[in-house]
Every structure is written in C-alpha cells, then in structure tokens.
Amino acid sequence: MSNSPQPAQAGPVLLEAKHEGIATLVLNRPDRLNALNNELASALNEALGRIAEDDSVSVVVITGAGRAFCAGGDLAAIGKGRQGRETQSLEPLLRMGMQAVLKMRTIPQPVIAAVNGAAAGAGMNIALAADIRIAAEEATFGQNFAKVGLFPDYGGTYFLPQLVGPAKAAELFYTGDMIDAKTALGLGIVNHVVPGAQLEAEVKSLAQKIALGPGVAIRAVKKTLFGSEKKELSEALEREVQEQIGCYLSEDCSEGIRAFFDKRPPKFQGK
C-alpha cells in the first residue's frame, strides 16, 4: 500500500506519514516480509506513543510495505538466540510488542489495519489489535506459532477468541494453519475484503470518513469498546510473555525452528 503524501519521517524499518488527520505507519522490512525484530517493534511502539499525544491525528492506519503485512517474529534472529538457550534477545521483542498492541487498543484515535498480504503469527495479532481490519483479497492470516513450537504472543490469545469463539480459536492455534481473506471475513476476523488494487483507496475512504466525524464522540466510543479492558489485556499479554519464554526454551521449539529453515516438517517430541 503506497502513500501519496511524502513520509514525515522515514527510518529503515518504519515509515510515518500524516495527511488530513490520518497518520499512516508502514512496517518497512519488505525483504523480510516485514518480520518483527527489536528495531521494528521498538519503532512501532514509539510511533504509537507519539501519535497518542498528537491532537492533530484523528485516525491511525497500519500497513506493510511490499507483498506482506507482517510475517511475525524474525525467526532468523529468534533462532540464533535459541541456539544459546538465552532469552535476552527474545524478551525485549515480546515486551515491546505487548506495549505496542496495548497502545493500539488504548490510544484515543481509532486504528485501522490495512492488511495487504500475509499476516502471520505476531503480524496477525498486530492486525487483531486494530479497531478495524480491511484486507486485500490476496491477504492470508495464520496463528502459526505451533509450527515452530512457540506460544502465541502480541495479544493473540486475548483477541482471537473474542472474534471467533474459543473453539475456532483453539483450532487455529493448535494447527497453525493459514487461512485466506475470504475465510477470515466469514469468521469475523476482518471487516471487509477488497481487491488488492483497491485496498489503499478503500482504507483511505474509511479513514477520511472517520476523521471527518465527531471526534469527541468517536474517541468516547473507542474508550468504551476497548479502553476498559486495559487491565485484563495487560494481564493476558504478561501471561503470553511468560508462556512463550517457557516454550522458547523447549526442545520442540528448537526442532521447529530447525525444520523451518530446513524446509521440512518438524518432528516434535513434546519436550
């Protein structure tokens, strides 16, 4: 999804632009399918903190550069740390992510996720943290943590059951299978699905409609819908961090990451 206005700030991992009350944040590691490393998670967290205090911003749009929305955590970096059985590289990524999704839910401005391609793992959960999701027909979604022996993070265990119910959430978590945009729409994971070529225009139209609306009332509605859940969401995010660190140190995780890079099915042992 391109941006008509020139970015107000451009960094190596996150592009920011403001235009007519709409702030657009572009996850910008297209060569890595916008996979999350510490730098990107930190940049997203910091940008959301600035936007929360910016009265000139009425709506926030989050999207990805290139052909993906976000492929989740960067397994190359995660796997390197796993080889040494240390969590110093993983925990900051988890904690910056939990703060970012908490901000998405609690900043006063509505947040729209423009899902332009694959949204996997933590990438799917960033989309779920948004108030509204619009997906391109080419978009795919997956809670693929089980594929590499990890526990869901970035709020997935909190957001997904709310949208699809615990039984369907369990299926998606247990299998780690990807689903297409049409299936996601049928499950209520996304609000709308549009042809990829129309995604930018559709998101812009909705964002402008909201930006031109009654800001006091809209912010009050967001606070009512999502703001009251801050304590419960914070507790769920903390549980996710602890559970993922435990799974990260398991032999199953080590095997899952090796199998991913070997491009073969993992052989989990339940250890």
JSON list of C-alpha atoms in Angstrom, two decimals, residues 9 13 22 34 38 69 90 133 147 155 168 178 199 226 230 239 257:
[
{"chain": "A", "resi": 9, "resn": "GLN", "atom": "CA", "xyz": [9.75, 10.60, 8.99]},
{"chain": "A", "resi": 13, "resn": "VAL", "atom": "CA", "xyz": [12.09, -0.18, 9.48]},
{"chain": "A", "resi": 22, "resn": "ILE", "atom": "CA", "xyz": [-4.66, 10.46, 9.19]},
{"chain": "A", "resi": 34, "resn": "ASN", "atom": "CA", "xyz": [8.15, -7.09, 7.48]},
{"chain": "A", "resi": 38, "resn": "ASN", "atom": "CA", "xyz": [13.68, -5.43, 18.11]},
{"chain": "A", "resi": 69, "resn": "PHE", "atom": "CA", "xyz": [1.58, -7.12, 6.10]},
{"chain": "A", "resi": 90, "resn": "LEU", "atom": "CA", "xyz": [13.54, -12.62, 22.74]},
{"chain": "A", "resi": 133, "resn": "ARG", "atom": "CA", "xyz": [-9.35, -4.58, 9.68]},
{"chain": "A", "resi": 147, "resn": "LYS", "atom": "CA", "xyz": [4.60, -24.72, 13.54]},
{"chain": "A", "resi": 155, "resn": "GLY", "atom": "CA", "xyz": [-2.31, -10.47, 22.33]},
{"chain": "A", "resi": 168, "resn": "LYS", "atom": "CA", "xyz": [-12.35, -21.94, 16.40]},
{"chain": "A", "resi": 178, "resn": "MET", "atom": "CA", "xyz": [-3.04, -20.21, 7.36]},
{"chain": "A", "resi": 199, "resn": "LEU", "atom": "CA", "xyz": [-7.09, -1.53, -0.78]},
{"chain": "A", "resi": 226, "resn": "PHE", "atom": "CA", "xyz": [-11.61, -1.09, 24.24]},
{"chain": "A", "resi": 230, "resn": "LYS", "atom": "CA", "xyz": [-6.59, -2.39, 29.71]},
{"chain": "A", "resi": 239, "resn": "ARG", "atom": "CA", "xyz": [0.96, -14.42, 30.58]},
{"chain": "A", "resi": 257, "resn": "ILE", "atom": "CA", "xyz": [12.94, -23.55, 14.03]}
]
